[in-house]
Coordinates of C-alpha atoms in Angstrom, one line a residue:
Chain P
M225 CA 18.9 8.4 -0.9
A226 CA 20.8 5.3 -1.7
D227 CA 22.1 4.4 -5.2
L228 CA 19.4 2.2 -6.4
P229 CA 20.1 -0.3 -9.2
Q230 CA 19.0 0.6 -12.8
H231 CA 17.7 -2.9 -13.5
V232 CA 16.8 -6.1 -11.6
D233 CA 16.3 -9.7 -12.7
I234 CA 13.1 -11.3 -11.3
H235 CA 13.0 -15.1 -11.2
E236 CA 9.3 -16.1 -11.2
E237 CA 8.8 -19.2 -9.0
G238 CA 5.0 -19.1 -8.7
P239 CA 4.2 -22.3 -10.7
R240 CA 6.8 -24.4 -8.7
E241 CA 6.1 -22.9 -5.3
G242 CA 2.4 -22.5 -5.7
F243 CA 1.4 -25.9 -7.1
Q244 CA 3.6 -27.8 -4.6
I245 CA 1.5 -26.5 -1.7
E246 CA -2.1 -26.5 -3.0
P247 CA -4.1 -29.4 -1.6
G248 CA -6.4 -30.0 -4.6
P249 CA -5.2 -31.8 -7.8
I250 CA -4.7 -29.1 -10.4
P251 CA -4.7 -30.2 -14.0
S252 CA -1.4 -30.1 -15.9
T253 CA -3.1 -28.0 -18.6
E254 CA -3.8 -25.3 -16.1
K255 CA -0.3 -25.3 -14.8
I256 CA 0.9 -25.0 -18.4
A257 CA -1.6 -22.2 -19.0
L258 CA 0.0 -20.2 -16.0
V259 CA 3.5 -20.8 -17.3
E260 CA 2.6 -19.7 -20.8
A261 CA 0.8 -16.6 -19.5
L262 CA 3.7 -15.6 -17.3
A263 CA 6.0 -15.8 -20.3
E264 CA 3.9 -13.1 -22.1
T265 CA 4.5 -10.6 -19.3
G266 CA 8.1 -9.8 -20.0
L267 CA 9.4 -12.1 -17.3
R268 CA 12.6 -13.8 -18.5
H269 CA 13.1 -16.4 -15.8
I270 CA 10.3 -18.8 -14.9
Q271 CA 10.6 -21.9 -12.7
V272 CA 8.0 -24.3 -14.1
C273 CA 8.1 -27.4 -11.9
S274 CA 9.8 -29.4 -9.2
F275 CA 11.3 -32.8 -9.9
V276 CA 10.7 -34.2 -6.4
N277 CA 9.4 -37.5 -5.1
P278 CA 5.7 -37.5 -5.9
R279 CA 5.0 -39.4 -2.7
L280 CA 6.4 -36.4 -0.7
V281 CA 5.0 -33.7 -3.0
P282 CA 1.9 -35.0 -4.8
G283 CA 1.3 -31.6 -6.4
W284 CA 4.3 -32.2 -8.6
A285 CA 3.6 -35.8 -9.7
D286 CA 3.0 -34.3 -13.1
A287 CA 6.3 -32.5 -13.4
E288 CA 7.1 -34.3 -16.7
A289 CA 3.8 -33.3 -18.2
V290 CA 4.3 -29.7 -17.4
A291 CA 8.0 -29.5 -18.3
G292 CA 7.3 -31.2 -21.6
G293 CA 3.9 -29.6 -22.3
F294 CA 4.4 -25.8 -22.3
R295 CA 5.2 -23.9 -25.5
P296 CA 8.6 -22.2 -24.9
K297 CA 8.9 -18.6 -25.8
P298 CA 12.2 -17.5 -27.3
G299 CA 14.3 -15.4 -24.9
V300 CA 12.6 -16.8 -21.8
H301 CA 14.7 -19.1 -19.5
Y302 CA 12.6 -21.9 -17.9
T303 CA 14.0 -23.8 -15.0
G304 CA 13.0 -26.7 -12.7
L305 CA 14.0 -27.6 -9.2
W306 CA 15.5 -30.9 -7.9
F307 CA 17.2 -32.0 -4.7
N308 CA 19.0 -35.3 -5.6
E309 CA 20.4 -37.3 -8.5
S310 CA 17.1 -38.8 -9.3
G311 CA 15.6 -35.3 -9.7
L312 CA 18.6 -34.2 -11.8
R313 CA 18.1 -37.1 -14.2
R314 CA 14.5 -36.2 -14.6
A315 CA 15.4 -32.6 -15.3
L316 CA 18.1 -33.6 -17.8
A317 CA 15.4 -35.3 -19.9
F318 CA 14.2 -31.7 -20.7
R319 CA 17.5 -30.2 -21.4
E320 CA 16.3 -28.8 -24.7
R321 CA 13.5 -26.8 -23.0
L322 CA 14.9 -26.1 -19.5
T323 CA 18.0 -24.2 -18.5
V324 CA 19.6 -26.8 -16.3
T325 CA 22.2 -25.4 -13.9
G326 CA 23.3 -26.8 -10.6
S327 CA 23.3 -25.2 -7.1
I328 CA 25.0 -25.8 -3.9
S329 CA 22.3 -25.5 -1.3
L330 CA 23.0 -25.1 2.4
S331 CA 21.2 -23.9 5.5
A332 CA 22.6 -21.3 7.9
S333 CA 20.6 -23.1 10.6
D334 CA 21.7 -26.6 11.5
A335 CA 18.3 -27.2 13.2
F336 CA 16.5 -26.4 9.9
S337 CA 18.8 -28.7 8.0
R338 CA 17.9 -31.5 10.3
K339 CA 14.2 -30.8 10.2
N340 CA 13.9 -30.2 6.5
L341 CA 16.6 -32.5 5.0
N342 CA 16.9 -35.0 7.8
R343 CA 20.7 -34.4 8.0
G344 CA 22.9 -31.9 9.9
H345 CA 25.1 -29.3 8.4
A346 CA 28.2 -31.5 8.2
E347 CA 26.3 -34.3 6.5
N348 CA 24.7 -31.8 4.2
L349 CA 28.2 -30.5 3.2
E350 CA 29.1 -34.1 2.2
A351 CA 25.8 -34.5 0.3
M352 CA 26.6 -31.2 -1.6
R353 CA 30.1 -32.4 -2.5
K354 CA 28.6 -35.5 -4.1
Q355 CA 25.8 -33.6 -5.8
T356 CA 28.3 -31.1 -7.2
A357 CA 30.3 -34.0 -8.6
A358 CA 27.2 -35.5 -10.1
H359 CA 26.3 -32.2 -11.7
L360 CA 29.7 -31.8 -13.3
E361 CA 29.8 -35.4 -14.4
A362 CA 26.5 -34.8 -16.2
G363 CA 27.9 -31.7 -17.8
V364 CA 25.7 -29.4 -15.8
P365 CA 27.5 -26.2 -14.7
V366 CA 27.4 -25.3 -11.0
T367 CA 27.5 -21.5 -10.5
R368 CA 25.1 -20.8 -7.7
L369 CA 25.2 -21.1 -4.0
G370 CA 21.9 -20.9 -2.0
I371 CA 21.7 -20.3 1.7
M372 CA 18.4 -21.2 3.4
A373 CA 17.3 -19.7 6.7
A374 CA 19.8 -16.9 6.3
F375 CA 17.9 -14.5 8.5
G376 CA 16.4 -16.7 11.2
C377 CA 14.8 -20.1 11.8
N378 CA 11.7 -21.4 13.5
Y379 CA 13.7 -24.3 14.9
Q380 CA 16.9 -22.4 15.9
G381 CA 15.8 -18.8 16.4
D382 CA 18.0 -15.8 15.3
I383 CA 20.8 -16.4 12.8
T384 CA 23.7 -14.0 13.0
P385 CA 25.6 -12.5 10.0
A386 CA 28.7 -14.5 11.2
Q387 CA 26.7 -17.7 10.8
V388 CA 25.7 -16.7 7.3
V389 CA 29.3 -15.8 6.4
Q390 CA 30.5 -19.2 7.8
T391 CA 27.8 -21.0 5.7
V392 CA 28.8 -19.1 2.6
A393 CA 32.4 -20.0 3.2
D394 CA 31.5 -23.7 3.6
G395 CA 29.7 -23.6 0.2
L396 CA 32.5 -21.8 -1.6
A397 CA 34.9 -24.3 -0.2
I398 CA 32.9 -27.1 -1.8
A399 CA 32.9 -25.2 -5.1
G400 CA 36.7 -24.6 -4.8
E401 CA 37.4 -28.3 -4.2
A402 CA 35.3 -29.1 -7.3
G403 CA 37.1 -26.5 -9.3
V404 CA 34.0 -24.4 -10.1
A405 CA 33.4 -20.7 -9.7
I406 CA 30.3 -19.5 -7.9
T407 CA 29.0 -16.3 -9.4
D408 CA 25.6 -16.1 -7.8
L409 CA 24.8 -16.2 -4.1
S410 CA 21.1 -16.5 -3.0
L411 CA 20.2 -15.6 0.6
A412 CA 16.8 -17.1 1.5
D413 CA 14.5 -15.8 4.2
T414 CA 12.9 -19.3 4.3
M415 CA 10.7 -18.8 7.3
G416 CA 10.1 -15.0 7.3
W417 CA 12.5 -13.8 10.0
A418 CA 14.0 -11.0 8.0
T419 CA 13.7 -7.3 8.7
P420 CA 15.3 -4.5 6.8
I421 CA 18.0 -4.2 9.4
R422 CA 18.8 -7.9 9.3
I423 CA 18.9 -7.7 5.5
E424 CA 21.4 -4.8 5.8
R425 CA 23.6 -6.6 8.3
G426 CA 23.5 -10.0 6.6
I427 CA 24.3 -8.6 3.2
G428 CA 26.9 -6.2 4.6
A429 CA 28.8 -9.0 6.3
V430 CA 28.8 -11.2 3.1
R431 CA 29.8 -8.2 0.9
E432 CA 32.7 -7.3 3.1
R433 CA 34.3 -10.7 2.7
W434 CA 33.3 -11.4 -1.0
P435 CA 32.7 -8.0 -2.7
D436 CA 32.4 -9.6 -6.2
L437 CA 29.7 -12.2 -5.5
R438 CA 26.3 -11.2 -7.0
I439 CA 23.8 -11.4 -4.2
G440 CA 20.1 -12.3 -4.8
L441 CA 17.3 -12.5 -2.3
H442 CA 14.6 -15.1 -1.9
L443 CA 12.0 -13.5 0.4
H444 CA 8.9 -14.8 2.1
D445 CA 6.1 -12.6 3.2
T446 CA 5.3 -14.6 6.3
R447 CA 4.9 -11.6 8.5
G448 CA 4.2 -8.9 5.9
L449 CA 7.7 -7.5 5.8
A450 CA 8.8 -8.9 2.4
V451 CA 8.4 -5.7 0.3
A452 CA 10.3 -3.7 3.0
N453 CA 13.0 -6.3 3.0
A454 CA 13.2 -6.2 -0.8
H455 CA 13.5 -2.4 -0.6
A456 CA 16.4 -2.8 1.9
G457 CA 18.1 -5.1 -0.6
L458 CA 17.6 -2.7 -3.5
R459 CA 19.2 0.0 -1.5
L460 CA 22.2 -2.2 -1.1
G461 CA 22.4 -2.9 -4.8
V462 CA 20.7 -6.3 -4.9
T463 CA 19.7 -7.0 -8.5
K464 CA 18.2 -10.5 -8.4
F465 CA 15.1 -11.6 -6.6
D466 CA 12.9 -14.7 -6.5
S467 CA 9.2 -14.1 -6.3
T468 CA 5.8 -15.7 -7.0
V469 CA 2.9 -14.2 -8.9
G470 CA 0.0 -13.4 -6.7
G471 CA 2.1 -14.4 -3.7
L472 CA 1.6 -18.1 -4.5
G473 CA 3.2 -20.5 -2.1
G474 CA 2.2 -20.5 1.5
C475 CA 4.3 -21.8 4.3
P476 CA 4.8 -25.4 5.2
F477 CA 6.8 -24.9 8.4
A478 CA 6.0 -25.5 12.0
G479 CA 3.4 -23.3 13.6
Q480 CA 2.6 -21.3 10.5
K481 CA -0.2 -23.0 8.8
G482 CA -2.0 -20.6 6.6
A483 CA 0.8 -18.1 6.6
A484 CA 1.8 -16.2 3.4
G485 CA 4.1 -17.5 0.7
N486 CA 6.8 -15.7 -1.2
I487 CA 7.0 -12.0 -2.0
C488 CA 4.5 -11.2 -4.8
T489 CA 6.1 -10.7 -8.1
E490 CA 3.7 -7.9 -9.0
E491 CA 4.2 -6.0 -5.8
L492 CA 8.0 -6.3 -6.2
A493 CA 7.7 -5.1 -9.8
L494 CA 5.5 -2.2 -8.7
L495 CA 8.1 -1.2 -6.1
C496 CA 10.9 -1.3 -8.7
E497 CA 9.1 0.3 -11.6
E498 CA 7.7 3.2 -9.5
M499 CA 11.2 3.9 -8.2
G500 CA 12.8 3.9 -11.7
I501 CA 14.3 0.4 -11.6
A502 CA 13.6 -1.5 -14.8
T503 CA 12.2 -5.0 -14.6
G504 CA 11.2 -5.6 -18.2
I505 CA 7.7 -6.6 -16.9
D506 CA 4.4 -5.3 -18.2
L507 CA 2.8 -4.8 -14.8
D508 CA -0.8 -4.7 -16.0
A509 CA -0.3 -8.0 -17.9
L510 CA 1.3 -9.5 -14.8
I511 CA -1.7 -8.4 -12.6
E512 CA -4.0 -10.2 -15.0
V513 CA -1.9 -13.4 -14.6
G514 CA -2.1 -13.0 -10.8
R515 CA -5.9 -13.0 -11.2
L516 CA -5.6 -16.1 -13.5
A517 CA -3.5 -17.8 -10.7
E518 CA -6.3 -17.1 -8.2
R519 CA -8.8 -18.7 -10.5
I520 CA -6.6 -21.8 -11.0
V521 CA -6.0 -22.4 -7.3
G522 CA -9.6 -21.5 -6.5
H523 CA -9.0 -19.2 -3.5
Q524 CA -7.8 -15.7 -2.7
L525 CA -4.1 -15.1 -3.0
P526 CA -2.1 -12.7 -0.7
S527 CA -1.4 -10.1 -3.4
E528 CA -3.1 -6.8 -2.7
L529 CA -2.1 -5.4 -6.0
I530 CA -4.3 -7.8 -8.0
R531 CA -7.3 -6.3 -6.3
A532 CA -6.2 -2.7 -6.4
G533 CA -4.7 -2.4 -9.9
S534 CA -1.6 -0.7 -11.0
L535 CA -0.9 3.1 -10.7
A536 CA -0.3 3.2 -14.4
A537 CA -3.9 2.1 -15.0
F538 CA -5.1 5.0 -12.8
R539 CA -2.8 7.4 -14.6
R540 CA -4.3 6.4 -17.9
R541 CA -7.8 6.8 -16.5
V542 CA -6.9 10.3 -15.3
A543 CA -5.3 11.3 -18.6
A544 CA -8.3 10.0 -20.6
Chain K
M99 CA 22.3 2.6 8.2
A100 CA 20.0 5.5 9.0
D101 CA 19.5 6.8 12.5
L102 CA 16.3 5.2 13.4
P103 CA 14.1 6.7 16.1
Q104 CA 14.2 5.1 19.6
H105 CA 10.4 5.2 20.1
V106 CA 7.3 5.7 18.0
D107 CA 3.7 6.5 18.8
I108 CA 1.1 4.3 17.1
H109 CA -2.4 5.6 16.8
E110 CA -4.7 2.6 16.5
E111 CA -7.7 3.4 14.1
G112 CA -9.0 -0.2 13.6
P113 CA -12.3 0.2 15.3
R114 CA -13.2 3.5 13.5
E115 CA -11.8 2.5 10.0
G116 CA -12.9 -1.1 10.2
F117 CA -16.5 -0.8 11.4
Q118 CA -17.3 2.0 8.9
I119 CA -16.6 -0.2 6.0
E120 CA -18.0 -3.6 7.0
P121 CA -21.3 -4.3 5.4
G122 CA -23.0 -6.3 8.1
P123 CA -24.4 -4.7 11.3
I124 CA -21.9 -5.4 14.1
P125 CA -23.3 -5.2 17.6
S126 CA -22.0 -2.2 19.7
T127 CA -21.0 -4.7 22.4
E128 CA -18.5 -6.3 19.9
K129 CA -17.1 -2.9 18.9
I130 CA -16.7 -2.2 22.6
A131 CA -15.0 -5.5 23.2
L132 CA -12.4 -4.7 20.5
V133 CA -11.7 -1.3 21.9
E134 CA -11.3 -2.7 25.4
A135 CA -9.0 -5.5 24.1
L136 CA -6.8 -3.0 22.2
A137 CA -6.4 -1.0 25.4
E138 CA -4.8 -4.1 27.1
T139 CA -2.0 -4.4 24.5
G140 CA 0.0 -1.4 25.5
L141 CA -1.5 0.9 22.8
R142 CA -1.8 4.4 24.1
H143 CA -3.9 6.0 21.4
I144 CA -7.1 4.4 20.1
Q145 CA -9.7 5.9 17.8
V146 CA -13.0 4.3 18.9
C147 CA -15.7 5.7 16.6
S148 CA -16.7 8.2 13.9
F149 CA -19.3 10.8 14.6
V150 CA -20.6 10.9 11.0
N151 CA -24.0 11.1 9.4
P152 CA -25.5 7.6 10.0
R153 CA -27.3 7.8 6.6
L154 CA -23.8 8.1 4.9
V155 CA -22.0 5.7 7.2
P156 CA -24.6 3.2 8.7
G157 CA -21.7 1.3 10.4
W158 CA -21.3 4.2 12.8
A159 CA -25.0 4.8 13.6
D160 CA -24.1 3.6 17.1
A161 CA -21.2 5.9 17.7
E162 CA -22.7 7.2 20.9
A163 CA -23.3 3.7 22.3
V164 CA -19.6 2.8 21.7
A165 CA -18.2 6.1 22.9
G166 CA -20.2 5.9 26.0
G167 CA -20.0 2.2 26.5
F168 CA -16.4 1.2 26.8
R169 CA -14.6 1.0 30.1
P170 CA -11.7 3.5 29.8
K171 CA -8.3 2.4 30.9
P172 CA -6.1 5.0 32.7
G173 CA -3.2 6.2 30.6
V174 CA -4.9 5.4 27.2
H175 CA -6.1 8.2 25.0
Y176 CA -9.3 7.5 23.2
T177 CA -10.4 9.7 20.2
G178 CA -13.2 10.0 17.8
L179 CA -13.5 11.4 14.3
W180 CA -15.8 14.1 12.9
F181 CA -16.0 16.2 9.8
N182 CA -18.3 19.1 10.7
E183 CA -19.9 21.0 13.6
S184 CA -22.6 18.5 14.1
G185 CA -20.0 15.8 14.6
L186 CA -18.0 18.0 16.9
R187 CA -21.0 18.6 19.1
R188 CA -21.6 14.8 19.3
A189 CA -18.0 14.3 20.3
L190 CA -18.1 17.0 22.9
A191 CA -20.8 15.1 24.7
F192 CA -18.0 12.5 25.5
R193 CA -15.4 15.0 26.6
E194 CA -14.8 13.2 29.9
R195 CA -13.9 9.9 28.0
L196 CA -12.5 11.1 24.7
T197 CA -9.4 13.3 24.0
V198 CA -11.1 15.9 21.9
T199 CA -8.7 17.9 19.7
G200 CA -9.2 19.6 16.4
S201 CA -7.6 19.1 13.0
I202 CA -7.3 21.2 9.9
S203 CA -7.8 18.6 7.1
L204 CA -6.9 19.3 3.5
S205 CA -6.3 17.3 0.4
A206 CA -3.2 17.7 -1.8
S207 CA -5.4 16.7 -4.7
D208 CA -8.1 19.1 -5.7
A209 CA -9.8 16.3 -7.6
F210 CA -10.0 14.2 -4.5
S211 CA -11.4 17.1 -2.5
R212 CA -14.2 17.5 -5.1
K213 CA -14.9 13.7 -5.2
N214 CA -14.7 13.0 -1.4
L215 CA -15.9 16.3 0.1
N216 CA -17.9 17.7 -2.8
R217 CA -15.9 20.9 -2.7
G218 CA -12.7 22.1 -4.3
H219 CA -9.5 23.1 -2.5
A220 CA -10.5 26.8 -2.2
E221 CA -13.9 26.0 -0.8
N222 CA -12.3 23.5 1.6
L223 CA -9.9 26.2 2.9
E224 CA -12.9 28.3 3.7
A225 CA -14.7 25.4 5.4
M226 CA -11.5 24.7 7.5
R227 CA -11.3 28.4 8.5
K228 CA -14.9 28.1 9.9
Q229 CA -14.3 24.7 11.5
T230 CA -11.1 26.0 13.2
A231 CA -13.1 28.9 14.6
A232 CA -15.9 26.5 15.8
H233 CA -13.3 24.3 17.5
L234 CA -11.7 27.2 19.3
E235 CA -15.1 28.7 20.3
A236 CA -15.9 25.3 21.9
G237 CA -12.6 25.4 23.7
V238 CA -11.1 22.6 21.6
P239 CA -7.4 23.0 20.8
V240 CA -6.4 22.8 17.2
T241 CA -2.8 21.5 16.9
R242 CA -2.9 19.1 14.0
L243 CA -2.8 19.5 10.2
G244 CA -3.7 16.5 8.1
I245 CA -3.0 16.3 4.3
M246 CA -4.9 13.6 2.4
A247 CA -3.8 12.2 -1.0
A248 CA -0.2 13.4 -0.2
F249 CA 1.5 10.9 -2.4
G250 CA -0.9 10.4 -5.3
C251 CA -4.6 10.3 -6.2
N252 CA -6.9 8.0 -8.2
Y253 CA -8.7 11.1 -9.6
Q254 CA -5.7 13.3 -10.2
G255 CA -2.7 11.0 -10.6
D256 CA 0.7 11.8 -9.2
I257 CA 1.1 14.4 -6.6
T258 CA 4.4 16.3 -6.4
P259 CA 6.3 17.3 -3.3
A260 CA 5.7 20.9 -4.3
Q261 CA 1.9 20.3 -4.2
V262 CA 2.2 18.9 -0.7
V263 CA 4.3 21.8 0.4
Q264 CA 1.8 24.3 -1.0
T265 CA -1.1 22.4 0.8
V266 CA 0.8 22.4 4.1
A267 CA 1.5 26.1 3.7
D268 CA -2.3 26.7 3.1
G269 CA -3.1 24.8 6.2
L270 CA -0.5 26.6 8.3
A271 CA -1.9 29.9 7.0
I272 CA -5.3 29.0 8.4
A273 CA -3.8 28.1 11.7
G274 CA -1.8 31.4 11.7
E275 CA -4.9 33.5 11.0
A276 CA -6.7 31.8 13.9
G277 CA -3.7 32.3 16.1
V278 CA -3.1 28.6 16.8
A279 CA 0.2 26.7 16.5
I280 CA 0.2 23.4 14.6
T281 CA 2.7 20.9 16.2
D282 CA 1.7 17.8 14.3
L283 CA 1.5 17.2 10.5
S284 CA 0.0 14.0 9.2
L285 CA 0.7 13.0 5.6
A286 CA -1.9 10.5 4.4
D287 CA -1.4 8.0 1.5
T288 CA -5.2 7.9 1.2
M289 CA -5.3 5.8 -2.0
G290 CA -2.1 3.8 -1.8
W291 CA 0.1 5.7 -4.2
A292 CA 3.2 6.0 -2.0
T293 CA 6.5 4.3 -2.6
P294 CA 9.6 4.6 -0.4
I295 CA 11.1 7.1 -2.8
R296 CA 7.9 9.2 -2.8
I297 CA 7.9 9.1 1.0
E298 CA 11.5 10.3 1.1
R299 CA 10.9 13.1 -1.4
G300 CA 7.6 14.3 0.1
I301 CA 8.9 14.3 3.7
G302 CA 12.2 15.8 2.5
A303 CA 10.4 18.8 0.9
V304 CA 8.2 19.4 4.0
R305 CA 11.2 19.1 6.4
E306 CA 13.3 21.5 4.4
R307 CA 10.7 24.2 4.8
W308 CA 9.4 23.4 8.3
P309 CA 12.2 21.6 10.2
D310 CA 10.4 21.7 13.5
L311 CA 7.0 20.2 12.5
R312 CA 6.5 16.7 13.9
I313 CA 5.5 14.5 10.9
G314 CA 3.3 11.5 11.1
L315 CA 2.3 9.0 8.4
H316 CA -1.2 7.6 7.7
L317 CA -0.5 4.7 5.3
H318 CA -2.7 2.4 3.3
D319 CA -1.6 -1.1 2.1
T320 CA -3.6 -0.8 -1.1
R321 CA -0.7 -2.2 -3.2
G322 CA 1.3 -4.0 -0.6
L323 CA 3.9 -1.3 -0.1
A324 CA 2.7 0.1 3.3
V325 CA 5.4 -1.6 5.5
A326 CA 8.1 -0.6 3.0
N327 CA 6.8 3.0 3.2
A328 CA 6.7 2.9 7.0
H329 CA 10.3 1.8 7.0
A330 CA 11.2 4.7 4.7
G331 CA 9.5 7.0 7.1
L332 CA 11.3 5.5 10.1
R333 CA 14.6 6.1 8.4
L334 CA 13.7 9.8 8.1
G335 CA 12.8 9.9 11.8
V336 CA 9.0 9.7 11.5
T337 CA 7.8 8.8 15.0
K338 CA 4.0 8.8 14.6
F339 CA 1.9 6.4 12.6
D340 CA -1.7 5.6 12.2
S341 CA -2.6 1.9 11.7
T342 CA -5.3 -0.6 12.1
V343 CA -5.2 -4.0 13.9
G344 CA -5.4 -6.8 11.4
G345 CA -5.3 -4.3 8.6
L346 CA -9.0 -3.5 9.2
G347 CA -10.4 -0.9 6.8
G348 CA -10.5 -1.7 3.1
C349 CA -10.7 0.9 0.4
P350 CA -13.8 2.7 -0.6
F351 CA -12.3 4.5 -3.6
A352 CA -13.0 4.2 -7.3
G353 CA -11.8 1.0 -9.0
Q354 CA -10.4 -0.5 -5.9
K355 CA -13.2 -2.6 -4.4
G356 CA -11.8 -5.3 -2.2
A357 CA -8.4 -3.6 -1.9
A358 CA -6.6 -3.7 1.4
G359 CA -7.1 -1.2 4.2
N360 CA -4.6 0.6 6.4
I361 CA -1.2 -0.7 7.4
C362 CA -1.6 -3.4 10.0
T363 CA -0.7 -2.3 13.5
E364 CA 0.9 -5.6 14.3
E365 CA 3.1 -5.7 11.2
L366 CA 4.2 -2.1 11.9
A367 CA 4.9 -3.0 15.5
L368 CA 6.9 -6.1 14.5
L369 CA 9.0 -3.9 12.1
C370 CA 9.7 -1.4 14.8
E371 CA 10.3 -3.8 17.7
E372 CA 12.6 -6.1 15.6
M373 CA 14.7 -3.1 14.7
G374 CA 15.0 -1.9 18.3
I375 CA 12.4 0.9 18.1
A376 CA 10.1 0.8 21.1
T377 CA 6.3 0.9 20.6
G378 CA 5.1 0.0 24.1
I379 CA 3.0 -2.8 22.5
D380 CA 2.9 -6.4 23.7
L381 CA 3.0 -7.9 20.2
D382 CA 1.6 -11.3 21.1
A383 CA -1.3 -9.7 22.9
L384 CA -1.9 -7.5 19.8
I385 CA -1.9 -10.5 17.5
E386 CA -4.6 -12.1 19.6
V387 CA -6.7 -8.9 19.2
G388 CA -6.1 -9.1 15.5
R389 CA -7.6 -12.6 15.6
L390 CA -10.5 -11.3 17.7
A391 CA -11.1 -8.6 15.0
E392 CA -11.3 -11.3 12.4
R393 CA -13.9 -13.2 14.4
I394 CA -15.9 -9.9 14.9
V395 CA -16.0 -9.0 11.2
G396 CA -16.5 -12.6 10.2
H397 CA -13.9 -12.8 7.4
Q398 CA -10.2 -13.0 6.8
L399 CA -8.2 -9.7 7.4
P400 CA -5.1 -8.7 5.4
S401 CA -2.7 -9.2 8.3
E402 CA -0.1 -12.0 7.5
L403 CA 1.3 -11.8 11.0
I404 CA -1.9 -13.0 12.8
R405 CA -1.5 -16.2 10.9
A406 CA 2.2 -16.6 11.3
G407 CA 2.7 -15.5 14.9
S408 CA 5.5 -13.3 16.3
L409 CA 9.2 -14.1 16.2
A410 CA 9.3 -13.7 19.9
A411 CA 6.9 -16.7 20.2
F412 CA 9.2 -18.8 18.1
R413 CA 12.2 -17.7 20.1
R414 CA 10.5 -18.8 23.3
R415 CA 9.7 -22.1 21.7
V416 CA 13.3 -22.6 20.7
A417 CA 14.6 -21.7 24.1
A418 CA 12.1 -24.1 25.9

């Protein structure tokens, strides 16, 4: 048996990922209700909105209403997402409520970078240099490096560990030039290509070169392997995961209409808690929030656990 | 990295598990169409029907029509399920078409045995002694021992490895009395209580005592952990799995209405094939059969992969 971590940090991205992809207009009040309910489950990190161009992502046209509307709970870190200086400025308007930190975001797949950002890897490096400078100028710390498509890509195919290592090196070089220290590396399985063996190899290659970087995983359940991939990460000592309640999210990429979204927070929390890894989450409360998320979006979400119920609930029933 | 097996056997139970739980009457011709389509995917073991009391399981009132109606493909083993002598006699009528072998079936949970079979463990042992004798009298070999609720139970709670070992010992004793040799042990996570760590501990305890028994896993995806549990099994050298195309099945047990069914065959096959473990399955063909299964039952099935498509399909697209 591997040495599993004693504790993991789960970053809940359900509101941001979920509401950006839902077709129907969802009232800001319901988005706020979900954010506030999540904060009552023991989650400590919640991404509440995306400061993106409302013409591109109509589901987040009300980012300001949500970021300014929820009642913050002490001890919970709320975050937003942005991709450019305009988004950064919008986020900074909520600096009292949101934890505003900067990321260097790269893709291990040049083809994905071109499709998703409309610029190749070299141009993206230049854009990230500028964005890092803009963050620092605004007094926003830059401590995180995110690598998209780290395990495979619909537009490029398989991604090798060497490609991931090179992309991480490129990102760390940008940080070095800017004089900032990256402490957190996030490897994202953006299009659901990861398998446990690819997780092991990708993380292994990065660890070998940078043993002190804290590695997090951003997993999608596109092909049903997300929980197995999370388990592979836990075995390697990964202690930070992004996830979405109910499995909110869905997949916007080529050929995968209707495919699943991110790994479900409640299934990830069940996996951890049942193996003795603390999450700080009240799983039964979180399952109720998953059911609330289903009511808000008005259709079934991928989470199996919100239908089955926790094991703790059955243990209480047996004991009664 | 663990030593993964080079090859696994997948026993497809979709027709039997799926059609027993669907509410609507499904024409025998469509059940036969699914069985015949499955046989074209490279699957070598397909459970086609259940010889159960049609008053208890109306979905299998047409077991004879299906067992006698499909066109067998050479090299594929077709099986049926039965729980008593009446069922055995019905199966024997199809001995030319079905592989008829007997099992000793026990539950690691006494409470589940009482709820599911209406008899406790001791009575069940007696019933299995009689059933084994009946099998042998009919010339049916008994080589398999199945343990239900091997990782936990809705009615009893957690099940310890020691309880599993004791139940296996009880089953092997019945075999020993009857003078038959059990070669295959199936551990079933009947109600979705397994986690990777419980799989490791349960299999570890059984292996330690009976190192030569071939261990198979029958997994349910009740709480989204089935693929992670399968991966834990593969790491321990498990080479036999039951599964259902599309995740057909659902859960009939207390408090879990609407919960997921068995582990999806196509997600299990993807996990194996992408990690270099041969299944003999043409995954793209199997995904098409999963979509056929959805059309037959008339509602969405749990499989994520039938919406996302295989990685091989994307690799071909990239290469084109």
